[in-house]
C-alpha positions as a LaTeX table, in Angstrom:
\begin{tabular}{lrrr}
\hline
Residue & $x$ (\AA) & $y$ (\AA) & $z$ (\AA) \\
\hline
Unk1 & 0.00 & 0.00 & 0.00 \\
Unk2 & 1.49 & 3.42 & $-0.98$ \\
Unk3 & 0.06 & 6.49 & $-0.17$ \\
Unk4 & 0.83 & 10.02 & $-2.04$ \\
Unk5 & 0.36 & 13.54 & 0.38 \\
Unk6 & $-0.17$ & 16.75 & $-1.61$ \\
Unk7 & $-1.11$ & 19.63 & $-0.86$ \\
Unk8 & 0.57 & 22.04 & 1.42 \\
Unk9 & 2.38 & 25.27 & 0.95 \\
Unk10 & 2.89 & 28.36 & 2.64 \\
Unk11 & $-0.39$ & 30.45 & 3.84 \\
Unk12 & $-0.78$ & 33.48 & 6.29 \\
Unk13 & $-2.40$ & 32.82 & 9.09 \\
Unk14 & $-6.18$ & 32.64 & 8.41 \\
Unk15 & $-6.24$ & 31.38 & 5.42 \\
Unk16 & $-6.83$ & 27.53 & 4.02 \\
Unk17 & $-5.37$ & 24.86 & 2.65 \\
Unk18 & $-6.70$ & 21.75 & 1.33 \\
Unk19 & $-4.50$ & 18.25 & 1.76 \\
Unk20 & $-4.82$ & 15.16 & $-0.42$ \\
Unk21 & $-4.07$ & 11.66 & 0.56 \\
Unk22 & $-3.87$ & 9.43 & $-2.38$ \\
Unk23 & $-3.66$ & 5.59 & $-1.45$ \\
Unk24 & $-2.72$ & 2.56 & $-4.19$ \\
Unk25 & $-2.56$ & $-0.86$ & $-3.46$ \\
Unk26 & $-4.67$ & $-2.81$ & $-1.29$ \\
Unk27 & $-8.83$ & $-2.04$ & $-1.04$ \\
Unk28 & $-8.90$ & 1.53 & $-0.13$ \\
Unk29 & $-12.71$ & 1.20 & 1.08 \\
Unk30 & $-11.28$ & $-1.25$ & 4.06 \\
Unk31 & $-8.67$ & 1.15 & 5.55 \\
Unk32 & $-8.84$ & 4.06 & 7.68 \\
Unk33 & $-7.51$ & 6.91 & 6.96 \\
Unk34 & $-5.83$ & 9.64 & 9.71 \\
Unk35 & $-3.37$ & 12.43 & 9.15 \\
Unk36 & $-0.59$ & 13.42 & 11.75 \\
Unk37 & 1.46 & 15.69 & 12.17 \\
Unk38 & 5.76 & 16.56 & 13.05 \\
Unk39 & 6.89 & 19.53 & 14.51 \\
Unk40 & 10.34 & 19.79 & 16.54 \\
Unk41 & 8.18 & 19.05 & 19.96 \\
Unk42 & 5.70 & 16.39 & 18.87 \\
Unk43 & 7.30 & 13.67 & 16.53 \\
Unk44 & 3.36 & 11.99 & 15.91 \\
Unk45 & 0.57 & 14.75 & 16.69 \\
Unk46 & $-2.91$ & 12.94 & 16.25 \\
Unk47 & $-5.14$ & 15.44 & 14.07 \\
Unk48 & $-7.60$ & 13.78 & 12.27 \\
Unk49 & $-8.64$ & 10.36 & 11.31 \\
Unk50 & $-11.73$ & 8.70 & 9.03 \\
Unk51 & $-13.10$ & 5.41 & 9.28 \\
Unk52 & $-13.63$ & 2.84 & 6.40 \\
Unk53 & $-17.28$ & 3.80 & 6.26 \\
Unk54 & $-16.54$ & 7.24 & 6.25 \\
Unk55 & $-18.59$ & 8.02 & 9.66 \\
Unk56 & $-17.84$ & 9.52 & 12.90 \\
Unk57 & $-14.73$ & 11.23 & 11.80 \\
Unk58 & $-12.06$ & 12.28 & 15.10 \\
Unk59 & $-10.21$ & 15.47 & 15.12 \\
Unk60 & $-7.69$ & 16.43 & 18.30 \\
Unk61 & $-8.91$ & 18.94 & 20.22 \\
Unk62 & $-6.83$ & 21.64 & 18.71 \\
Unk63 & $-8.32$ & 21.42 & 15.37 \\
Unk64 & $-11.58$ & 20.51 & 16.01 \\
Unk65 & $-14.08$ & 23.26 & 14.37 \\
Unk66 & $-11.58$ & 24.35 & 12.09 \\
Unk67 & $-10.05$ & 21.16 & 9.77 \\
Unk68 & $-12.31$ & 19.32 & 7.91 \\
Unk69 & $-11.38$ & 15.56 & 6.84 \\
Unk70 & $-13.16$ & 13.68 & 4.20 \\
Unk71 & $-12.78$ & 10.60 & 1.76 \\
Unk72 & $-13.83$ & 9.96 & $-1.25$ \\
Unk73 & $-13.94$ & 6.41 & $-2.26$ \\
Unk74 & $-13.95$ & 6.66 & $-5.87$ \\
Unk75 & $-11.13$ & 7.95 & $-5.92$ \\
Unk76 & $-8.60$ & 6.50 & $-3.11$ \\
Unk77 & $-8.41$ & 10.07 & $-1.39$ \\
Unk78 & $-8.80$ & 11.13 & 1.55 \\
Unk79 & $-8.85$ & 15.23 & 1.70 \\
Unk80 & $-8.44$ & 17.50 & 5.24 \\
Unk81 & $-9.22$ & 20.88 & 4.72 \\
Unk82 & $-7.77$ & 23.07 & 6.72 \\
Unk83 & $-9.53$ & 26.94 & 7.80 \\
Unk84 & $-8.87$ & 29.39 & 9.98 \\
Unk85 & $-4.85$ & 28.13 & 10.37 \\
Unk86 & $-2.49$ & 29.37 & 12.97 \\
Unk87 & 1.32 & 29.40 & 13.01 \\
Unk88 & 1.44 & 26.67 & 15.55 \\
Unk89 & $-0.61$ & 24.66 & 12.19 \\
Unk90 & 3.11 & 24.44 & 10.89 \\
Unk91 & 4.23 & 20.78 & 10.94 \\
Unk92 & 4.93 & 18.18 & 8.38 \\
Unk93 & 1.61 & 16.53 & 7.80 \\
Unk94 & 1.52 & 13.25 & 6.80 \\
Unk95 & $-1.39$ & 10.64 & 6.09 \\
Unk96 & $-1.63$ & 7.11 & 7.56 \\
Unk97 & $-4.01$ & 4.14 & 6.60 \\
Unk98 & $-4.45$ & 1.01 & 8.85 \\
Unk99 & $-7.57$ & $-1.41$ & 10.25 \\
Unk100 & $-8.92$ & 1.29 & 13.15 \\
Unk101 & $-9.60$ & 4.95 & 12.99 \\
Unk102 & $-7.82$ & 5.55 & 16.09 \\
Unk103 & $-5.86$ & 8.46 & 17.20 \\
Unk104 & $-2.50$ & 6.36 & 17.92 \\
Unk105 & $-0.38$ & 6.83 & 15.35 \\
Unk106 & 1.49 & 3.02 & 16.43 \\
Unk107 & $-1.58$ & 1.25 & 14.87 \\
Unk108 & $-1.37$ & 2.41 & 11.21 \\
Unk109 & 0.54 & 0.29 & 9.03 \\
Unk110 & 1.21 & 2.70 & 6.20 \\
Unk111 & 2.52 & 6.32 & 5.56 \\
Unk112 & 2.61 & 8.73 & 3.28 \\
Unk113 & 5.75 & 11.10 & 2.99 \\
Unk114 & 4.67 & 14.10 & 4.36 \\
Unk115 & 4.12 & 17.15 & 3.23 \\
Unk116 & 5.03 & 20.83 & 4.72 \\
Unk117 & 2.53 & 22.99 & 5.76 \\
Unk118 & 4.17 & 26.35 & 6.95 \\
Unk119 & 1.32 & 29.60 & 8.20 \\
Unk120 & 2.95 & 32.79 & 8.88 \\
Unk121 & 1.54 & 35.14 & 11.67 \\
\hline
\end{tabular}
């Protein structure tokens, strides 16, 4: 299973950005999907995760209101739009797929390679 993270940039704080998580190999429609995220403090911060039916979707508490994650079965993606972003929104975001939509980032068997998201204040 590979999976393909596009998406981020630079963006003043405020503004949006929209992530894609593209995933090939195995049966996409079995897997849940999360995205984390690396900064110098936290090396795996939780911030959103999708199950295989698409319901119920977790966000950590510091994104909650603001990110937006979604999947889209047709087309192996899994999307997490980001609003309202802050300067402490700058990490490496990457996207995981495993068996559970949980929030620990030691259950999902599969990465993608990141990608930099960087929001100036």
């Amino acid at each position: 299973v590979q999976l393909q993270a596009s998406g981020g940039g630079l963006v003043q704080a405020g503004g949006s950005l929209r992530l894609s998580c593209v995933v090939s190999g195995g049966t996409f429609s079995r897997y849940a999907i999360a995205w984390f995220r690396r900064t110098p403090e936290k090396e795996h911060e939780f911030v959103a995760t999708v199950s295989w039916t698409g319901s119920a979707p977790t966000y950590a508490d510091s994104v909650k209101g603001r990110f937006t994650i979604s999947r889209d079965d047709a087309k192996n993606a899994v999307y997490l739009v980001m609003n309202s972003l802050k300067p402490e929104d700058t990490a490496v975001y990457f996207c995981a797929a495993g068996r559970s939509a949980t929030t620990r980032f030691d259950i999902y068997n599969w990465w993608g390679q990141g990608t930099q998201v960087t929001v100036s204040s």
